[in-house]
């Protein structure tokens, strides 16, 4: 896939820890702006793209639908359906009938065109600030193979999202997860990847061994995971292109699990259990050099690096129950950051660096929450019988996690939630799923 | 029983293990492959299933599992052995001393109340507590390995303490080939 022009950065920055509402429609650039008020999603229109040749007619509709789904799916935008449109867009380069879009209160308008020739598809689009009577940023085009049409749609939506919110996008990304079949006492698990929206599920392993907690490399080209393929839990590294795996940190009589990459894409932090005690280690995947970071009779696990690679957040029950700690990436004395009632586990450092997401157990309920890296401003975003294992969207704006119901029928599923706690929704998948891990934004 | 060829006994043991937990040997693991190949070689028709002995045959795995008890249970988030657990492990250790051909894998398990990684570590603690106790009772460390399944392999799937109590367990699993 080729991006013909670099994406123009736009100066519509805003912090996203607070609820957002669209700005007043008239006068001033289109943007979503923070207030403490109630969310009113920004109305937008994405008419079917113009098919520039017959072979592109279906794609022209499908691409527009994926873009609209991406934007509306954030909860920050509301699509005005085609049935309400006054204008029809029949030519990509014709002047925009702003008045017709104002009349239906479409604050943002996204138009596009698609041409298809053999396996090659070219997608062009423009974004308009309707009430300013002008384009919002330059038009762009993407070209790629027909099989990648959804990715092109996601890229268009990422640009639109980014221009309006000032945030990085996250639609052109994938999620690796564990698909689950069978009863809970004989569960078969396979590694799988999907587009962030649940499309294009592909399996990476068969179900002959238990597999757990896959994690993408920072480049998205490799996946760390834990497998029982040897009969004992061990961490493995899979090359996504070839699907070949190799074991890491082989040491008979030990169990290794909970691996996660450092931002350098070379160092892996993980847990190693020996004689019943679990500590955190790092491994240089190139040289094989292993280093022990914690040395405590308690359980230390679930390490996650800060985006600058200098620190690691992890969980430990050294105080008697699971709590969150931060230490230097080289080890040393950790400082405890979680201080509320209950147990805290599976900490994950935000790609923006500002927040730690975690699983909290309190009074028989599970929560996904976030706190600042000093432990302040803890906010619980969800509550259920079992919510677990958050993973960050590439822009640090959305979390995905596992939700599982009680008893034999409580199949696990993937859910996502905005870091404001809004827009909780289930990722549409036809299989039961757990342990999601988001990729970086794809190139 | 004692005259049964060792290969047949191995087959039976692998079969039992497979029924208990199909994932123990993993993908194309040595156990599963050997079992399938061996079965073809000997022919299933020649195997007398009664030769394994039932729960009343004191040298049988069934006896170990059902009559002596192959598992001990733990309190919530704990890995300390109760008096009941110690009594079970005492009888296990005596049996293991008299049946030295068996290798031992101690599986540690947790209930679903906990995060996946923590429960893996907790299951390892439980398995290790059992291993340490059996060592203290004279079982050779070289015969034993531990494995944690965390919350991956509950035996009961209801989400109440009735089931959780049965899932918070360590199971002593036998197989042939202790290097004896």
GROMACS .gro file of N, CA and C in nm, chain B residues 93-147:
model
  165
  536UNK      N    1   0.244  -3.994   4.936
  536UNK     CA    2   0.389  -4.016   4.942
  536UNK      C    3   0.419  -4.163   4.974
  537UNK      N    4   0.336  -4.223   5.059
  537UNK     CA    5   0.357  -4.365   5.090
  537UNK      C    6   0.336  -4.451   4.965
  538UNK      N    7   0.231  -4.419   4.894
  538UNK     CA    8   0.203  -4.496   4.771
  538UNK      C    9   0.315  -4.477   4.669
  539UNK      N   10   0.361  -4.355   4.655
  539UNK     CA   11   0.466  -4.325   4.557
  539UNK      C   12   0.596  -4.397   4.594
  540UNK      N   13   0.619  -4.415   4.723
  540UNK     CA   14   0.741  -4.487   4.765
  540UNK      C   15   0.733  -4.633   4.723
  541UNK      N   16   0.612  -4.687   4.724
  541UNK     CA   17   0.595  -4.828   4.687
  541UNK      C   18   0.579  -4.848   4.537
  542UNK      N   19   0.555  -4.743   4.465
  542UNK     CA   20   0.533  -4.751   4.321
  542UNK      C   21   0.629  -4.655   4.251
  543UNK      N   22   0.755  -4.695   4.256
  543UNK     CA   23   0.862  -4.600   4.221
  543UNK      C   24   0.879  -4.580   4.072
  544UNK      N   25   0.803  -4.657   3.992
  544UNK     CA   26   0.819  -4.643   3.847
  544UNK      C   27   0.751  -4.519   3.791
  545UNK      N   28   0.667  -4.460   3.869
  545UNK     CA   29   0.588  -4.350   3.815
  545UNK      C   30   0.661  -4.215   3.826
  546UNK      N   31   0.660  -4.144   3.718
  546UNK     CA   32   0.699  -4.003   3.723
  546UNK      C   33   0.576  -3.919   3.761
  547UNK      N   34   0.602  -3.806   3.815
  547UNK     CA   35   0.494  -3.727   3.877
  547UNK      C   36   0.496  -3.585   3.821
  548UNK      N   37   0.381  -3.545   3.773
  548UNK     CA   38   0.363  -3.404   3.740
  548UNK      C   39   0.258  -3.348   3.835
  549UNK      N   40   0.294  -3.243   3.904
  549UNK     CA   41   0.199  -3.180   3.994
  549UNK      C   42   0.142  -3.057   3.926
  550UNK      N   43   0.011  -3.061   3.903
  550UNK     CA   44  -0.056  -2.950   3.836
  550UNK      C   45  -0.115  -2.855   3.939
  551UNK      N   46  -0.086  -2.729   3.925
  551UNK     CA   47  -0.148  -2.628   4.011
  551UNK      C   48  -0.255  -2.553   3.935
  552UNK      N   49  -0.369  -2.532   3.999
  552UNK     CA   50  -0.483  -2.466   3.935
  552UNK      C   51  -0.541  -2.357   4.025
  553UNK      N   52  -0.607  -2.264   3.960
  553UNK     CA   53  -0.675  -2.157   4.033
  553UNK      C   54  -0.821  -2.150   3.988
  554UNK      N   55  -0.903  -2.084   4.067
  554UNK     CA   56  -1.039  -2.060   4.019
  554UNK      C   57  -1.039  -1.935   3.931
  555UNK      N   58  -1.155  -1.899   3.880
  555UNK     CA   59  -1.159  -1.791   3.780
  555UNK      C   60  -1.156  -1.651   3.844
  556UNK      N   61  -1.154  -1.645   3.975
  556UNK     CA   62  -1.152  -1.514   4.041
  556UNK      C   63  -1.009  -1.461   4.047
  557UNK      N   64  -0.966  -1.404   3.938
  557UNK     CA   65  -0.830  -1.351   3.936
  557UNK      C   66  -0.788  -1.330   3.793
  558UNK      N   67  -0.687  -1.247   3.776
  558UNK     CA   68  -0.639  -1.220   3.641
  558UNK      C   69  -0.553  -1.338   3.593
  559UNK      N   70  -0.540  -1.349   3.462
  559UNK     CA   71  -0.480  -1.469   3.404
  559UNK      C   72  -0.336  -1.490   3.450
  560UNK      N   73  -0.256  -1.385   3.444
  560UNK     CA   74  -0.115  -1.401   3.479
  560UNK      C   75  -0.098  -1.433   3.628
  561UNK      N   76  -0.173  -1.360   3.710
  561UNK     CA   77  -0.161  -1.384   3.854
  561UNK      C   78  -0.199  -1.528   3.886
  562UNK      N   79  -0.306  -1.576   3.823
  562UNK     CA   80  -0.350  -1.712   3.851
  562UNK      C   81  -0.249  -1.816   3.805
  563UNK      N   82  -0.177  -1.787   3.699
  563UNK     CA   83  -0.069  -1.877   3.658
  563UNK      C   84   0.036  -1.885   3.769
  564UNK      N   85   0.073  -1.771   3.821
  564UNK     CA   86   0.174  -1.768   3.927
  564UNK      C   87   0.121  -1.835   4.054
  565UNK      N   88  -0.007  -1.812   4.083
  565UNK     CA   89  -0.069  -1.872   4.201
  565UNK      C   90  -0.075  -2.025   4.188
  566UNK      N   91  -0.111  -2.072   4.069
  566UNK     CA   92  -0.113  -2.217   4.046
  566UNK      C   93   0.025  -2.278   4.065
  567UNK      N   94   0.127  -2.204   4.023
  567UNK     CA   95   0.265  -2.252   4.040
  567UNK      C   96   0.301  -2.260   4.189
  568UNK      N   97   0.256  -2.161   4.264
  568UNK     CA   98   0.279  -2.166   4.410
  568UNK      C   99   0.217  -2.291   4.472
  569UNK      N  100   0.094  -2.320   4.431
  569UNK     CA  101   0.024  -2.435   4.487
  569UNK      C  102   0.094  -2.565   4.450
  570UNK      N  103   0.132  -2.577   4.322
  570UNK     CA  104   0.201  -2.699   4.279
  570UNK      C  105   0.333  -2.713   4.354
  571UNK      N  106   0.400  -2.601   4.374
  571UNK     CA  107   0.528  -2.605   4.443
  571UNK      C  108   0.511  -2.643   4.590
  572UNK      N  109   0.403  -2.596   4.651
  572UNK     CA  110   0.377  -2.631   4.791
  572UNK      C  111   0.360  -2.782   4.805
  573UNK      N  112   0.290  -2.841   4.710
  573UNK     CA  113   0.271  -2.987   4.713
  573UNK      C  114   0.404  -3.058   4.688
  574UNK      N  115   0.478  -3.010   4.590
  574UNK     CA  116   0.606  -3.073   4.560
  574UNK      C  117   0.699  -3.068   4.683
  575UNK      N  118   0.706  -2.952   4.745
  575UNK     CA  119   0.793  -2.939   4.862
  575UNK      C  120   0.752  -3.035   4.973
  576UNK      N  121   0.620  -3.049   4.989
  576UNK     CA  122   0.573  -3.139   5.095
  576UNK      C  123   0.608  -3.284   5.064
  577UNK      N  124   0.587  -3.323   4.937
  577UNK     CA  125   0.619  -3.461   4.899
  577UNK      C  126   0.769  -3.487   4.912
  578UNK      N  127   0.850  -3.389   4.879
  578UNK     CA  128   0.994  -3.404   4.898
  578UNK      C  129   1.026  -3.426   5.046
  579UNK      N  130   0.957  -3.350   5.130
  579UNK     CA  131   0.982  -3.363   5.275
  579UNK      C  132   0.941  -3.501   5.326
  580UNK      N  133   0.854  -3.568   5.250
  580UNK     CA  134   0.809  -3.702   5.288
  580UNK      C  135   0.887  -3.811   5.213
  581UNK      N  136   0.994  -3.771   5.148
  581UNK     CA  137   1.084  -3.870   5.092
  581UNK      C  138   1.068  -3.899   4.944
  582UNK      N  139   0.977  -3.832   4.875
  582UNK     CA  140   0.965  -3.856   4.730
  582UNK      C  141   1.081  -3.785   4.661
  583UNK      N  142   1.147  -3.857   4.571
  583UNK     CA  143   1.267  -3.802   4.507
  583UNK      C  144   1.231  -3.682   4.419
  584UNK      N  145   1.302  -3.572   4.436
  584UNK     CA  146   1.274  -3.454   4.352
  584UNK      C  147   1.288  -3.485   4.203
  585UNK      N  148   1.375  -3.579   4.168
  585UNK     CA  149   1.398  -3.608   4.027
  585UNK      C  150   1.276  -3.672   3.961
  586UNK      N  151   1.183  -3.722   4.040
  586UNK     CA  152   1.062  -3.782   3.983
  586UNK      C  153   0.955  -3.678   3.954
  587UNK      N  154   0.973  -3.559   4.005
  587UNK     CA  155   0.861  -3.464   4.005
  587UNK      C  156   0.888  -3.341   3.919
  588UNK      N  157   0.784  -3.296   3.852
  588UNK     CA  158   0.784  -3.165   3.790
  588UNK      C  159   0.654  -3.096   3.826
  589UNK      N  160   0.653  -2.967   3.814
  589UNK     CA  161   0.529  -2.894   3.839
  589UNK      C  162   0.488  -2.820   3.712
  590UNK      N  163   0.359  -2.797   3.701
  590UNK     CA  164   0.307  -2.715   3.592
  590UNK      C  165   0.185  -2.640   3.646
   0.00000   0.00000   0.00000
